[in-house]
Amino acid sequence: MPQPSRKQSETPADVASVPRRAWLMLALATLGFAVNFWAWALLSPLGPRFKDTLHLSSFQQSLLVAVPVVVGSLGRIPVGALTDRFGGRVMFPVVSAATVPPVLYLGSAGDTSLAALLAGGFFLGIGGTAFAVGVPFVTAWFPPERRGLAIGVFGMGMGGTAISALSTVKLVDAHGTASPFLITAAGLVAYAALAALVLRDAPGRTAVTQRLSHRLADTLRLPVTWQAAALYAVAFGGYVAFSVYLPTYLKNGYGLTQADAADRMAGFVLLAVAMRPVGGWLSDRVGPVRVLATALGAVLVGACVQSLTPDLAPVGTAAFLTMAGALGAGSGAVFALVALLAPADKVGSVTGVVGAAGGLGGFVPPLVMGGLYGVYGSYAVGLLLLGAVATGALVFTGTGVRSALGSRGPASARVPS
């Protein structure tokens, strides 16, 4: 008799085979990711306000919101390697606690000048490194056929940026500049304590003792590191770029108020967050190549449509939401790819490099968009550049990434590419 396909043979019992404790650890890791990303994104909704009060140029405003992104991105490289060595049980509380001082500084004394904001934003970037802690931590708790979904669920923690977008401006208007920073700091302290008490690394985890420099060198020799990094720079980088720059874009391009622009940015973020586990779940079933190709094609279409600066309702809104959903699903698919191709003892290190590429992918576009708007008074060229980048990533997905998945050994051939 022919053997049933992987998809046909899946039953509720297969899902139940994942230990209940694994789902608890996933929930706690997702919560930690969300709280740290909430802190990481505190400056973005206030960018237009600082521009007015400190008389910043468009480029200076873009630099202000981009600094935490680049620091949080580059910091993922050592933090990912440290997670391979010490585990998420140690690193989640450490990263959360280390993010508290810059949050308190920005809320109390860091908004008096551009230099003070940049200094605070630099150390605020620590919160962005939480991603490199969570991926190896979650991956170790789940079997390969469930990792796409698990990492996608964990990725929903990037919704912390939506919390910031929805609450920061309103809290400042109602209770003063310090209020969102004090509330976020309290959340970070509470989570650090909870993580220290409750988080546990997966059974059988082996601490890596190799020197950090040697480990990073070995990681950079892996093809999957560069393949996933390139794709994540487009998918997650696009999400980060819009999440930090969309309020400015909507204010300049459509004349929206700061609060209205922040609310619409939150809608963009929430859709991207919701689609991230969908992208991981679909990758478990139809393969990450198909998910990535579809997502990148949607980004290309959305960017080209929006480059024409259509009316915000309904065409502009539809274009932005299309890109939001596609970038979220594509981000989930990239780490389904990492879970399939990265060696188990290097998932943290690979995640650090890939996560850094994603964050850096989000650092450049706000600067480019701000610079181009200052020159042309329009964002059209910047959006066309996004479409061109999505096209290149689409071609790479259909060639290099498909080939890498096709060359895997028999043990991993069960998972579609």
Coordinates of C-alpha atoms in Angstrom, one line a residue:
M1 CA 0.0 0.0 0.0
P2 CA 1.3 3.5 -0.7
Q3 CA 2.4 5.5 2.3
P4 CA 0.3 8.4 3.3
S5 CA 1.8 11.9 2.7
R6 CA 3.2 13.9 5.5
K7 CA 0.2 16.3 5.3
Q8 CA -2.3 13.4 5.2
S9 CA -0.7 11.6 8.2
E10 CA -0.8 14.5 10.5
T11 CA -3.3 14.1 13.3
P12 CA -4.2 16.0 16.5
A13 CA -2.0 13.5 18.3
D14 CA 1.0 14.8 16.4
V15 CA 0.3 18.3 17.6
A16 CA -0.2 17.0 21.2
S17 CA 3.2 15.3 21.0
V18 CA 4.8 18.7 21.7
P19 CA 5.2 18.9 25.4
R20 CA 2.8 21.3 27.2
R21 CA 5.7 23.0 28.8
A22 CA 7.0 23.9 25.3
W23 CA 3.9 26.0 24.7
L24 CA 4.3 27.7 28.0
M25 CA 7.9 28.6 27.2
L26 CA 6.8 29.8 23.8
A27 CA 4.2 32.1 25.4
L28 CA 6.7 33.5 27.9
A29 CA 9.3 34.1 25.2
T30 CA 6.8 35.8 23.0
L31 CA 5.8 38.1 25.9
G32 CA 9.4 39.0 26.5
F33 CA 10.0 39.8 22.8
A34 CA 6.9 42.0 22.9
V35 CA 7.9 43.9 26.0
N36 CA 11.5 44.5 24.7
F37 CA 10.2 45.6 21.3
W38 CA 7.8 48.0 22.9
A39 CA 10.8 49.7 24.6
W40 CA 12.8 49.5 21.3
A41 CA 10.1 51.4 19.4
L42 CA 9.4 54.2 21.9
L43 CA 11.1 56.9 19.9
S44 CA 9.4 56.3 16.6
P45 CA 5.9 57.6 17.4
L46 CA 7.4 60.7 19.0
G47 CA 9.6 61.5 15.9
P48 CA 7.3 64.2 14.5
R49 CA 7.0 65.8 17.9
F50 CA 10.8 66.0 18.4
K51 CA 11.1 67.3 14.9
D52 CA 8.9 70.3 15.8
T53 CA 10.2 71.0 19.3
L54 CA 13.9 70.6 18.5
H55 CA 13.6 71.9 14.9
L56 CA 15.1 68.9 13.3
S57 CA 15.6 68.3 9.6
S58 CA 14.0 65.4 7.8
F59 CA 17.3 63.6 7.8
Q60 CA 17.9 64.2 11.5
Q61 CA 14.4 62.9 12.4
S62 CA 15.1 59.8 10.3
L63 CA 18.5 59.3 12.1
L64 CA 16.8 59.6 15.5
V65 CA 14.4 56.8 14.9
A66 CA 16.9 54.7 13.0
V67 CA 19.7 54.6 15.7
P68 CA 17.9 52.2 18.0
V69 CA 17.3 50.0 15.0
V70 CA 20.9 49.7 13.9
V71 CA 22.2 49.2 17.5
G72 CA 19.5 46.5 18.2
S73 CA 20.4 44.9 14.9
L74 CA 24.2 44.7 15.3
G75 CA 23.8 43.7 18.9
R76 CA 21.9 40.5 17.9
I77 CA 25.2 39.0 16.6
P78 CA 26.9 38.7 20.0
V79 CA 23.7 38.2 21.8
G80 CA 22.7 35.3 19.6
A81 CA 26.1 33.7 20.2
L82 CA 25.8 34.3 23.9
T83 CA 22.4 32.6 23.9
D84 CA 23.9 29.5 22.3
R85 CA 26.3 29.4 25.3
F86 CA 24.2 30.6 28.3
G87 CA 20.6 29.8 27.1
G88 CA 17.5 31.9 27.0
R89 CA 16.8 31.4 30.7
V90 CA 19.8 33.6 31.4
M91 CA 19.8 36.0 28.4
F92 CA 16.1 37.0 28.5
P93 CA 16.3 38.5 32.0
V94 CA 19.7 40.1 31.2
V95 CA 18.5 41.8 28.0
S96 CA 15.3 43.0 29.6
A97 CA 17.0 44.4 32.7
A98 CA 19.7 46.1 30.6
T99 CA 17.1 47.9 28.6
V100 CA 15.6 49.6 31.7
P101 CA 18.3 52.4 32.2
P102 CA 18.1 53.9 28.7
V103 CA 14.3 53.9 28.9
L104 CA 14.4 55.8 32.2
Y105 CA 17.0 58.2 30.9
L106 CA 14.9 59.1 27.8
G107 CA 11.9 59.6 30.0
S108 CA 13.6 61.8 32.5
A109 CA 16.4 63.8 30.8
G110 CA 17.0 62.5 27.3
D111 CA 14.6 64.7 25.3
T112 CA 16.4 68.0 25.7
S113 CA 18.5 67.9 22.5
L114 CA 19.2 65.7 19.5
A115 CA 22.5 64.6 21.0
A116 CA 20.8 63.4 24.2
L117 CA 18.1 61.6 22.2
L118 CA 20.7 59.9 20.0
A119 CA 22.7 58.8 23.1
G120 CA 19.6 57.4 24.7
G121 CA 18.4 55.8 21.5
F122 CA 21.8 54.1 21.1
F123 CA 21.4 52.1 24.4
L124 CA 17.7 51.7 23.8
G125 CA 18.8 49.4 20.9
I126 CA 19.6 46.7 23.5
G127 CA 15.8 45.9 23.6
G128 CA 16.0 44.9 19.9
T129 CA 18.5 42.1 20.6
A130 CA 15.8 40.1 22.4
F131 CA 14.9 38.5 19.1
A132 CA 18.2 36.7 18.9
V133 CA 17.5 35.2 22.3
G134 CA 14.1 33.9 21.5
V135 CA 14.6 32.1 18.2
P136 CA 17.2 29.6 19.5
F137 CA 15.3 29.3 22.8
V138 CA 12.0 28.4 21.1
T139 CA 13.6 26.3 18.3
A140 CA 15.1 23.9 21.0
W141 CA 11.7 23.2 22.5
F142 CA 10.0 22.1 19.2
P143 CA 10.5 19.3 16.7
P144 CA 11.5 20.4 13.1
E145 CA 8.0 19.9 11.7
R146 CA 6.6 22.4 14.2
R147 CA 9.4 25.0 14.2
G148 CA 7.9 27.2 11.4
L149 CA 4.7 27.7 13.4
A150 CA 6.5 28.1 16.7
I151 CA 8.9 30.7 15.5
G152 CA 6.1 32.4 13.7
V153 CA 4.1 32.6 16.9
F154 CA 7.2 33.9 18.7
G155 CA 7.6 36.5 16.0
M156 CA 4.2 38.0 16.9
G157 CA 6.2 39.6 19.8
M158 CA 7.2 42.3 17.2
G159 CA 3.7 43.6 17.9
G160 CA 5.3 45.4 20.8
T161 CA 5.9 48.1 18.2
A162 CA 2.1 48.4 17.8
I163 CA 1.7 48.8 21.6
S164 CA 4.2 51.7 21.4
A165 CA 2.4 53.2 18.3
L166 CA -1.0 53.0 19.9
S167 CA -0.1 54.3 23.4
T168 CA 3.0 56.5 23.4
V169 CA 1.6 59.7 21.9
K170 CA -1.7 59.4 23.8
L171 CA 0.2 58.9 27.1
V172 CA 2.4 61.9 26.4
D173 CA -0.5 64.1 25.6
A174 CA -2.4 63.0 28.7
H175 CA 0.3 62.6 31.3
G176 CA 3.5 64.1 30.1
T177 CA 6.6 63.0 28.2
A178 CA 7.9 60.7 31.0
S179 CA 4.7 58.5 31.3
P180 CA 5.2 56.0 28.5
F181 CA 8.9 55.5 29.4
L182 CA 8.0 54.9 33.1
I183 CA 5.3 52.4 32.2
T184 CA 7.6 50.5 29.8
A185 CA 10.4 50.4 32.3
A186 CA 8.0 48.9 34.9
G187 CA 7.0 46.3 32.3
L188 CA 10.6 45.4 31.6
V189 CA 11.4 45.0 35.3
A190 CA 8.4 42.8 35.8
Y191 CA 9.2 40.6 32.8
A192 CA 12.9 40.2 33.9
A193 CA 11.8 39.0 37.3
L194 CA 9.2 36.6 35.7
A195 CA 11.7 35.2 33.3
A196 CA 14.3 34.6 36.0
L197 CA 11.8 32.7 38.0
V198 CA 9.9 30.7 35.4
L199 CA 11.9 30.3 32.1
R200 CA 13.7 27.0 31.6
D201 CA 15.9 26.0 28.7
A202 CA 14.8 22.9 26.7
P203 CA 15.9 19.5 28.1
G204 CA 19.1 18.3 26.7
R205 CA 20.4 21.7 25.6
T206 CA 24.2 21.6 25.4
A207 CA 26.0 24.8 26.3
V208 CA 28.5 25.9 23.6
T209 CA 32.0 26.6 24.9
Q210 CA 33.7 27.6 21.7
R211 CA 35.2 31.1 21.7
L212 CA 32.8 33.8 20.4
S213 CA 35.1 34.9 17.6
H214 CA 35.6 31.3 16.3
R215 CA 31.9 30.7 16.6
L216 CA 31.0 33.7 14.6
A217 CA 33.6 32.8 12.0
D218 CA 32.1 29.3 11.6
T219 CA 28.6 30.8 11.4
L220 CA 29.6 33.2 8.6
R221 CA 30.9 30.2 6.6
L222 CA 27.4 28.7 6.5
P223 CA 25.6 29.4 3.2
V224 CA 22.2 29.5 5.1
T225 CA 23.5 32.5 7.1
W226 CA 23.9 34.7 4.0
Q227 CA 20.9 33.3 2.2
A228 CA 18.6 34.0 5.1
A229 CA 20.2 37.3 5.9
A230 CA 19.6 38.6 2.5
L231 CA 15.9 37.7 2.5
Y232 CA 15.4 38.9 6.1
A233 CA 16.9 42.2 5.2
V234 CA 14.1 42.7 2.7
A235 CA 11.2 41.1 4.7
F236 CA 11.8 42.1 8.3
G237 CA 13.8 45.2 7.2
G238 CA 10.8 46.4 5.2
Y239 CA 8.6 45.9 8.2
V240 CA 11.0 47.8 10.6
A241 CA 11.4 50.6 8.1
F242 CA 7.7 51.1 7.8
S243 CA 7.1 50.7 11.5
V244 CA 9.5 53.5 12.4
Y245 CA 9.0 55.8 9.4
L246 CA 5.3 55.4 8.5
P247 CA 4.1 58.1 10.9
T248 CA 6.5 60.6 9.3
Y249 CA 5.5 59.4 5.8
L250 CA 1.8 59.8 6.4
K251 CA 2.2 63.2 8.1
N252 CA 4.4 64.6 5.2
G253 CA 2.7 62.8 2.3
Y254 CA -1.0 63.0 3.4
G255 CA -1.1 65.7 6.0
L256 CA -2.4 63.5 8.8
T257 CA -2.1 64.5 12.4
Q258 CA 0.6 62.8 14.6
A259 CA -2.0 60.7 16.5
D260 CA -3.8 59.6 13.3
A261 CA -0.6 58.7 11.6
A262 CA 0.5 56.6 14.7
D263 CA -2.8 54.8 14.8
R264 CA -2.5 53.9 11.1
M265 CA 1.0 52.7 11.6
A266 CA -0.3 50.5 14.4
G267 CA -2.7 48.9 12.0
F268 CA 0.1 48.2 9.6
V269 CA 2.1 46.6 12.4
L270 CA -0.8 44.5 13.7
L271 CA -1.5 43.0 10.3
A272 CA 2.2 42.2 9.8
V273 CA 2.3 40.6 13.3
A274 CA -0.7 38.5 12.6
M275 CA 0.7 37.2 9.3
R276 CA 4.0 36.2 10.7
P277 CA 2.8 32.9 12.3
V278 CA 0.7 32.3 9.2
G279 CA 3.9 32.5 7.1
G280 CA 5.6 30.0 9.4
W281 CA 2.7 27.7 9.4
L282 CA 2.4 27.8 5.6
S283 CA 6.1 27.1 5.3
D284 CA 5.7 23.9 7.4
R285 CA 3.2 22.8 4.8
V286 CA 4.0 24.1 1.4
G287 CA 7.6 25.2 1.9
P288 CA 9.3 28.5 2.6
V289 CA 10.2 29.1 -1.1
R290 CA 6.6 29.3 -2.1
V291 CA 5.7 31.5 0.8
L292 CA 8.6 33.9 0.2
A293 CA 8.0 34.1 -3.5
T294 CA 4.3 35.0 -3.0
A295 CA 5.2 37.5 -0.3
L296 CA 7.9 39.3 -2.3
G297 CA 5.6 39.5 -5.3
A298 CA 3.0 41.2 -3.2
V299 CA 5.5 43.7 -1.8
L300 CA 6.6 44.5 -5.4
V301 CA 3.0 45.2 -6.4
G302 CA 2.2 47.2 -3.3
A303 CA 5.3 49.4 -3.6
C304 CA 4.7 50.2 -7.3
V305 CA 1.1 51.1 -6.6
Q306 CA 2.0 53.4 -3.6
S307 CA 4.8 55.1 -5.6
L308 CA 2.0 56.8 -7.6
T309 CA 0.8 58.4 -4.3
P310 CA -2.9 57.4 -4.7
D311 CA -5.6 58.6 -2.4
L312 CA -5.2 57.1 1.0
A313 CA -8.7 55.7 1.0
P314 CA -9.0 53.1 -0.4
V315 CA -6.1 52.5 -2.7
G316 CA -3.2 53.7 -0.5
T317 CA -4.5 51.9 2.5
A318 CA -4.9 48.7 0.5
A319 CA -1.3 49.0 -0.9
F320 CA 0.1 49.5 2.6
L321 CA -1.9 46.6 4.1
T322 CA -0.9 44.3 1.3
M323 CA 2.8 45.1 2.0
A324 CA 2.2 44.7 5.7
G325 CA 0.7 41.2 5.3
A326 CA 3.4 40.1 2.8
L327 CA 6.3 41.4 5.0
G328 CA 4.9 39.6 8.0
A329 CA 4.4 36.3 6.2
G330 CA 7.8 36.6 4.5
S331 CA 9.6 37.2 7.9
G332 CA 8.0 34.0 9.3
A333 CA 9.1 32.1 6.2
V334 CA 12.7 33.2 6.5
F335 CA 13.1 31.7 10.0
A336 CA 11.3 28.5 8.9
L337 CA 14.1 28.3 6.4
V338 CA 16.7 28.9 9.2
A339 CA 15.1 26.1 11.3
L340 CA 15.5 23.7 8.3
L341 CA 19.0 24.5 7.2
A342 CA 20.9 25.8 10.3
P343 CA 22.9 23.2 12.4
A344 CA 21.1 22.8 15.8
D345 CA 24.1 24.0 17.8
K346 CA 24.4 27.2 15.7
V347 CA 20.8 28.4 15.5
G348 CA 21.5 31.2 18.0
S349 CA 24.5 32.4 16.1
V350 CA 22.8 32.2 12.7
T351 CA 19.8 34.0 14.2
G352 CA 22.0 36.8 15.4
V353 CA 23.5 37.4 12.0
V354 CA 20.2 37.1 10.2
G355 CA 18.4 39.2 12.7
A356 CA 21.2 41.9 12.4
A357 CA 20.7 41.9 8.6
G358 CA 16.9 42.4 9.1
G359 CA 17.4 45.3 11.5
L360 CA 20.0 46.9 9.2
G361 CA 17.6 46.4 6.4
G362 CA 15.2 48.6 8.4
F363 CA 17.9 51.2 9.2
V364 CA 18.7 52.2 5.7
P365 CA 15.2 52.9 4.2
P366 CA 14.2 55.7 6.6
L367 CA 17.4 57.5 5.9
V368 CA 16.9 57.1 2.2
M369 CA 13.3 58.1 2.3
G370 CA 14.1 61.2 4.4
G371 CA 16.9 62.2 2.1
L372 CA 14.9 61.7 -1.1
Y373 CA 11.9 63.5 0.3
G374 CA 14.2 66.4 1.2
V375 CA 15.5 66.6 -2.4
Y376 CA 12.3 65.8 -4.4
G377 CA 9.5 66.5 -2.0
S378 CA 8.1 63.1 -2.9
Y379 CA 8.5 59.5 -1.7
A380 CA 7.9 57.9 -5.1
V381 CA 11.6 57.2 -5.9
G382 CA 12.0 55.5 -2.5
L383 CA 9.1 53.2 -3.1
L384 CA 10.3 52.3 -6.5
L385 CA 13.6 51.3 -5.0
L386 CA 11.7 49.1 -2.6
G387 CA 10.0 47.4 -5.5
A388 CA 13.4 46.9 -7.2
V389 CA 14.9 45.3 -4.1
A390 CA 11.8 43.0 -3.8
T391 CA 12.3 41.9 -7.4
G392 CA 15.9 41.0 -6.7
A393 CA 15.0 39.0 -3.6
L394 CA 12.2 37.2 -5.6
V395 CA 14.7 36.1 -8.2
F396 CA 17.2 35.0 -5.5
T397 CA 14.5 33.0 -3.8
G398 CA 13.6 31.1 -6.9
T399 CA 17.2 30.2 -7.7
G400 CA 19.7 30.1 -4.9
V401 CA 17.4 29.4 -2.0
R402 CA 15.4 26.7 -3.9
S403 CA 18.7 25.1 -4.9
A404 CA 19.9 25.1 -1.3
L405 CA 16.7 23.4 0.0
G406 CA 16.8 20.9 -2.9
S407 CA 20.4 19.8 -2.0
R408 CA 19.5 18.8 1.6
G409 CA 20.0 15.2 2.7
P410 CA 17.3 12.6 2.8
A411 CA 16.6 13.2 6.5
S412 CA 15.2 16.7 5.8
A413 CA 13.7 15.9 2.4
R414 CA 10.3 15.3 4.0
V415 CA 9.7 19.0 4.5
P416 CA 8.6 20.7 1.2
S417 CA 10.8 23.5 -0.2

